[in-house]
Amino acid sequence: MRNFPDPVVIPLKIMTGLAGLGIGLVIGSFLATLVLRWPQGRAVTGRSACDRCGVTLRWTNLVPVVSYLANRGTCTSCGVRIDRTHPLIELLCGAVGATALYASPDLAGASAALICWMLVALAALDLRYFWLPDRLTVAVALVGLCSGALGILPSLSDRLIGGTTGYVALASVAWSYARIRRREGLGRGDPKLFGAIGMWLGWQELPFVLFGASVLGLLAVAAMTLRGHAVVATTRLPFGTLLAVAAFAVWLVSR
């Protein structure tokens, strides 16, 4: 963006940010369906239908967020309440797309938006089911590598090192914890996701991502304690969700 004069940069950022918002809302609609149906083994493609009565939805019921609000969060056919996951993921993907393309209105911002939309889905799946599907994680890694191959910083070599060190570092922690404590401390998907994030951000940013995720974890534990929940050694936290949030924050700060 340094090649453009300041009077051009701000309008360009606004336009790309609005584009990211609109595209993110649409993609969020699909990802919300994926998050709700994939773990149940249900199809996530084809005509959209009510999860309860199965009636095919009209286009007027498929406008992201707007349809949910207009119908007061219920199906117009059977009246059952629609899962709030739909508008929440739509709004989150819209916000992520707008922020990424406003912060970086270029190919780097576009690739970051694509990666972060997948991270939203991974974060939601981990938060809801403690599940980080390999296919989504691999997709994050592949987009990260393709970005490096297109000349977007960090370099392709830094991304490859990041992917390797990220996976090995957390896999080693998980293996050591399991050997010492005789129980699983990290899910198998967490090291893979950390490696995929390394493929995107490069090895230099991984310590900051891990630190940010750890801080978020401590804050989550503190919040649970304040709300009266008993926190013990076996209490589970969706560490993949924390890694995804921290990765987006680190990327944003680096712009």
Tab-separated table of C-alpha atoms in Angstrom:
chain	number	residue	atom	x	y	z
A	1	MET	CA	0.000	0.000	0.000
A	2	ARG	CA	3.008	2.333	0.174
A	3	ASN	CA	2.715	3.049	-3.568
A	4	PHE	CA	-0.650	4.741	-3.139
A	5	PRO	CA	-1.079	8.316	-1.887
A	6	ASP	CA	-2.882	8.725	1.427
A	7	PRO	CA	-6.136	10.097	-0.122
A	8	VAL	CA	-6.445	6.816	-2.033
A	9	VAL	CA	-5.501	4.399	0.746
A	10	ILE	CA	-8.362	5.111	3.161
A	11	PRO	CA	-11.200	4.797	0.576
A	12	LEU	CA	-9.559	1.616	-0.724
A	13	LYS	CA	-9.383	0.198	2.790
A	14	ILE	CA	-13.040	1.031	3.366
A	15	MET	CA	-14.146	-0.580	0.107
A	16	THR	CA	-12.139	-3.754	0.653
A	17	GLY	CA	-13.293	-3.865	4.269
A	18	LEU	CA	-16.938	-3.688	3.180
A	19	ALA	CA	-16.283	-6.390	0.594
A	20	GLY	CA	-14.735	-8.554	3.303
A	21	LEU	CA	-17.788	-7.945	5.491
A	22	GLY	CA	-20.231	-9.020	2.793
A	23	ILE	CA	-18.254	-12.066	1.686
A	24	GLY	CA	-17.634	-13.039	5.294
A	25	LEU	CA	-21.347	-12.973	6.119
A	26	VAL	CA	-22.106	-15.312	3.208
A	27	ILE	CA	-19.233	-17.670	4.014
A	28	GLY	CA	-20.239	-17.578	7.676
A	29	SER	CA	-23.700	-18.833	6.730
A	30	PHE	CA	-22.151	-21.925	5.137
A	31	LEU	CA	-19.638	-22.432	7.950
A	32	ALA	CA	-22.368	-22.261	10.584
A	33	THR	CA	-24.178	-25.091	8.801
A	34	LEU	CA	-20.911	-27.026	8.599
A	35	VAL	CA	-20.235	-26.587	12.326
A	36	LEU	CA	-23.698	-27.814	13.259
A	37	ARG	CA	-24.040	-30.695	10.796
A	38	TRP	CA	-20.566	-32.111	10.139
A	39	PRO	CA	-20.024	-33.605	13.613
A	40	GLN	CA	-23.381	-35.350	13.274
A	41	GLY	CA	-22.425	-36.919	9.944
A	42	ARG	CA	-25.050	-34.900	8.069
A	43	ALA	CA	-24.600	-33.384	4.610
A	44	VAL	CA	-23.467	-29.765	4.612
A	45	THR	CA	-24.149	-29.120	0.922
A	46	GLY	CA	-27.351	-29.011	-1.116
A	47	ARG	CA	-30.527	-26.998	-0.550
A	48	SER	CA	-30.805	-25.301	2.823
A	49	ALA	CA	-33.555	-26.666	5.036
A	50	CYS	CA	-34.811	-26.338	8.602
A	51	ASP	CA	-32.942	-28.669	10.938
A	52	ARG	CA	-36.189	-29.565	12.703
A	53	CYS	CA	-38.985	-29.860	10.116
A	54	GLY	CA	-36.856	-30.298	6.990
A	55	VAL	CA	-38.751	-27.688	4.950
A	56	THR	CA	-36.589	-26.154	2.203
A	57	LEU	CA	-35.835	-22.530	3.020
A	58	ARG	CA	-36.609	-19.686	0.631
A	59	TRP	CA	-33.999	-17.103	-0.282
A	60	THR	CA	-35.731	-14.628	2.022
A	61	ASN	CA	-34.847	-16.908	4.940
A	62	LEU	CA	-31.202	-17.186	3.925
A	63	VAL	CA	-29.990	-13.583	4.172
A	64	PRO	CA	-27.187	-13.753	6.774
A	65	VAL	CA	-28.157	-12.260	10.157
A	66	VAL	CA	-31.020	-10.208	8.641
A	67	SER	CA	-33.304	-13.231	8.159
A	68	TYR	CA	-32.566	-14.427	11.689
A	69	LEU	CA	-33.531	-11.059	13.142
A	70	ALA	CA	-36.555	-10.592	10.893
A	71	ASN	CA	-37.938	-14.009	11.853
A	72	ARG	CA	-37.070	-13.471	15.532
A	73	GLY	CA	-34.748	-16.436	15.512
A	74	THR	CA	-37.388	-19.006	14.596
A	75	CYS	CA	-38.279	-21.140	11.572
A	76	THR	CA	-41.156	-19.595	9.602
A	77	SER	CA	-42.574	-23.081	8.956
A	78	CYS	CA	-42.521	-24.939	12.268
A	79	GLY	CA	-41.679	-22.118	14.676
A	80	VAL	CA	-38.751	-23.942	16.283
A	81	ARG	CA	-35.953	-21.702	17.536
A	82	ILE	CA	-32.929	-21.540	15.238
A	83	ASP	CA	-29.576	-22.309	16.816
A	84	ARG	CA	-27.794	-19.054	17.659
A	85	THR	CA	-24.640	-20.539	16.203
A	86	HIS	CA	-25.894	-19.381	12.789
A	87	PRO	CA	-25.947	-15.603	13.393
A	88	LEU	CA	-22.936	-15.694	15.700
A	89	ILE	CA	-20.659	-17.372	13.140
A	90	GLU	CA	-22.056	-15.176	10.358
A	91	LEU	CA	-21.284	-12.032	12.351
A	92	LEU	CA	-17.870	-13.314	13.367
A	93	CYS	CA	-16.896	-14.193	9.795
A	94	GLY	CA	-18.161	-10.825	8.609
A	95	ALA	CA	-16.107	-9.026	11.257
A	96	VAL	CA	-13.015	-11.098	10.495
A	97	GLY	CA	-13.301	-10.472	6.750
A	98	ALA	CA	-13.851	-6.747	7.214
A	99	THR	CA	-10.957	-6.409	9.652
A	100	ALA	CA	-8.499	-8.439	7.576
A	101	LEU	CA	-9.202	-6.643	4.301
A	102	TYR	CA	-9.292	-3.221	5.930
A	103	ALA	CA	-5.985	-3.836	7.663
A	104	SER	CA	-4.397	-5.257	4.508
A	105	PRO	CA	-6.375	-4.454	1.317
A	106	ASP	CA	-4.275	-6.676	-0.906
A	107	LEU	CA	-3.537	-10.323	-1.652
A	108	ALA	CA	-2.052	-10.804	1.834
A	109	GLY	CA	-5.289	-9.589	3.411
A	110	ALA	CA	-7.386	-11.785	1.142
A	111	SER	CA	-5.385	-14.901	2.015
A	112	ALA	CA	-5.519	-13.988	5.706
A	113	ALA	CA	-9.299	-13.583	5.512
A	114	LEU	CA	-9.641	-17.000	3.882
A	115	ILE	CA	-7.452	-18.618	6.530
A	116	CYS	CA	-9.243	-16.851	9.368
A	117	TRP	CA	-12.659	-17.943	8.103
A	118	MET	CA	-11.426	-21.521	8.350
A	119	LEU	CA	-10.013	-20.754	11.798
A	120	VAL	CA	-13.465	-19.525	12.848
A	121	ALA	CA	-14.926	-22.903	11.887
A	122	LEU	CA	-12.124	-24.765	13.669
A	123	ALA	CA	-12.520	-22.594	16.769
A	124	ALA	CA	-16.281	-23.204	16.849
A	125	LEU	CA	-15.886	-26.963	16.387
A	126	ASP	CA	-13.288	-27.150	19.141
A	127	LEU	CA	-15.367	-24.974	21.467
A	128	ARG	CA	-18.512	-27.002	20.870
A	129	TYR	CA	-17.198	-30.543	20.363
A	130	PHE	CA	-13.464	-30.496	21.264
A	131	TRP	CA	-12.806	-31.522	17.670
A	132	LEU	CA	-10.308	-30.143	15.156
A	133	PRO	CA	-10.932	-31.977	11.862
A	134	ASP	CA	-7.754	-32.700	9.899
A	135	ARG	CA	-9.268	-31.624	6.585
A	136	LEU	CA	-9.834	-28.066	7.775
A	137	THR	CA	-6.438	-27.899	9.466
A	138	VAL	CA	-4.706	-29.119	6.305
A	139	ALA	CA	-6.628	-26.512	4.302
A	140	VAL	CA	-5.259	-23.764	6.563
A	141	ALA	CA	-1.732	-25.081	6.044
A	142	LEU	CA	-2.133	-25.313	2.264
A	143	VAL	CA	-3.461	-21.755	1.921
A	144	GLY	CA	-0.564	-20.590	4.073
A	145	LEU	CA	1.953	-22.352	1.830
A	146	CYS	CA	0.309	-21.062	-1.337
A	147	SER	CA	0.513	-17.532	0.062
A	148	GLY	CA	4.242	-17.956	0.566
A	149	ALA	CA	4.642	-19.370	-2.943
A	150	LEU	CA	2.937	-16.224	-4.304
A	151	GLY	CA	5.569	-14.071	-2.635
A	152	ILE	CA	3.537	-12.912	0.366
A	153	LEU	CA	5.648	-12.487	3.491
A	154	PRO	CA	6.795	-14.363	5.464
A	155	SER	CA	8.879	-16.355	3.025
A	156	LEU	CA	8.018	-19.893	2.011
A	157	SER	CA	11.040	-21.224	3.930
A	158	ASP	CA	9.945	-19.420	7.108
A	159	ARG	CA	6.486	-20.915	6.714
A	160	LEU	CA	7.852	-24.441	6.245
A	161	ILE	CA	10.040	-24.051	9.322
A	162	GLY	CA	7.043	-22.678	11.204
A	163	GLY	CA	4.871	-25.621	10.232
A	164	THR	CA	7.484	-28.144	11.285
A	165	THR	CA	8.543	-26.501	14.539
A	166	GLY	CA	4.972	-25.659	15.488
A	167	TYR	CA	3.809	-29.236	15.177
A	168	VAL	CA	6.895	-30.769	16.772
A	169	ALA	CA	6.855	-28.346	19.712
A	170	LEU	CA	3.281	-29.030	20.792
A	171	ALA	CA	3.436	-32.720	19.912
A	172	SER	CA	6.486	-33.035	22.181
A	173	VAL	CA	4.651	-31.268	25.006
A	174	ALA	CA	1.638	-33.547	24.547
A	175	TRP	CA	3.834	-36.674	24.499
A	176	SER	CA	5.811	-35.609	27.576
A	177	TYR	CA	2.671	-34.742	29.539
A	178	ALA	CA	1.057	-38.071	28.688
A	179	ARG	CA	4.191	-39.964	29.767
A	180	ILE	CA	4.521	-38.108	33.064
A	181	ARG	CA	0.870	-37.697	34.091
A	182	ARG	CA	-0.488	-40.878	32.480
A	183	ARG	CA	-3.310	-38.975	30.817
A	184	GLU	CA	-3.839	-36.852	27.741
A	185	GLY	CA	-3.172	-33.147	28.232
A	186	LEU	CA	-3.459	-31.899	24.658
A	187	GLY	CA	-5.708	-33.186	21.930
A	188	ARG	CA	-4.083	-34.633	18.829
A	189	GLY	CA	-5.486	-31.827	16.727
A	190	ASP	CA	-3.782	-29.033	18.692
A	191	PRO	CA	-0.206	-29.686	17.454
A	192	LYS	CA	-1.495	-30.012	13.892
A	193	LEU	CA	-3.314	-26.690	14.147
A	194	PHE	CA	-0.258	-24.995	15.655
A	195	GLY	CA	1.791	-26.328	12.756
A	196	ALA	CA	-0.788	-25.039	10.265
A	197	ILE	CA	-0.642	-21.622	11.911
A	198	GLY	CA	3.130	-21.757	11.526
A	199	MET	CA	2.613	-22.374	7.790
A	200	TRP	CA	0.658	-19.124	7.721
A	201	LEU	CA	2.540	-16.790	10.065
A	202	GLY	CA	6.032	-18.278	9.899
A	203	TRP	CA	8.158	-19.539	12.762
A	204	GLN	CA	8.959	-16.063	14.125
A	205	GLU	CA	5.385	-15.413	15.267
A	206	LEU	CA	4.730	-18.784	16.893
A	207	PRO	CA	6.019	-17.823	20.384
A	208	PHE	CA	3.608	-14.877	20.420
A	209	VAL	CA	0.712	-17.091	19.327
A	210	LEU	CA	1.480	-19.634	22.041
A	211	PHE	CA	1.862	-16.902	24.654
A	212	GLY	CA	-1.416	-15.289	23.598
A	213	ALA	CA	-3.279	-18.602	23.690
A	214	SER	CA	-1.867	-19.351	27.151
A	215	VAL	CA	-2.960	-15.952	28.466
A	216	LEU	CA	-6.442	-16.487	27.036
A	217	GLY	CA	-6.521	-19.885	28.727
A	218	LEU	CA	-5.639	-18.344	32.093
A	219	LEU	CA	-8.337	-15.717	31.618
A	220	ALA	CA	-10.844	-18.448	30.769
A	221	VAL	CA	-9.943	-20.352	33.946
A	222	ALA	CA	-10.253	-17.155	35.986
A	223	ALA	CA	-13.677	-16.463	34.472
A	224	MET	CA	-14.828	-20.003	35.225
A	225	THR	CA	-13.656	-19.640	38.825
A	226	LEU	CA	-15.456	-16.313	39.276
A	227	ARG	CA	-18.649	-17.889	37.960
A	228	GLY	CA	-18.409	-20.610	40.609
A	229	HIS	CA	-17.263	-23.472	38.362
A	230	ALA	CA	-14.865	-25.921	39.984
A	231	VAL	CA	-11.584	-25.917	38.042
A	232	VAL	CA	-9.514	-29.071	38.551
A	233	ALA	CA	-6.506	-30.629	36.852
A	234	THR	CA	-8.737	-32.535	34.440
A	235	THR	CA	-10.819	-29.520	33.391
A	236	ARG	CA	-10.786	-29.315	29.585
A	237	LEU	CA	-10.211	-26.129	27.640
A	238	PRO	CA	-10.593	-25.808	23.855
A	239	PHE	CA	-6.933	-24.954	23.248
A	240	GLY	CA	-7.458	-24.987	19.485
A	241	THR	CA	-9.980	-22.166	19.898
A	242	LEU	CA	-7.462	-20.175	21.925
A	243	LEU	CA	-4.744	-20.760	19.301
A	244	ALA	CA	-7.057	-19.568	16.521
A	245	VAL	CA	-7.957	-16.351	18.360
A	246	ALA	CA	-4.343	-15.659	19.251
A	247	ALA	CA	-3.172	-16.307	15.669
A	248	PHE	CA	-5.587	-13.739	14.237
A	249	ALA	CA	-4.563	-11.197	16.875
A	250	VAL	CA	-0.855	-11.738	16.148
A	251	TRP	CA	-1.402	-11.372	12.397
A	252	LEU	CA	-3.399	-8.177	12.933
A	253	VAL	CA	-0.751	-6.622	15.177
A	254	SER	CA	1.932	-7.429	12.610
A	255	ARG	CA	0.215	-5.400	9.866
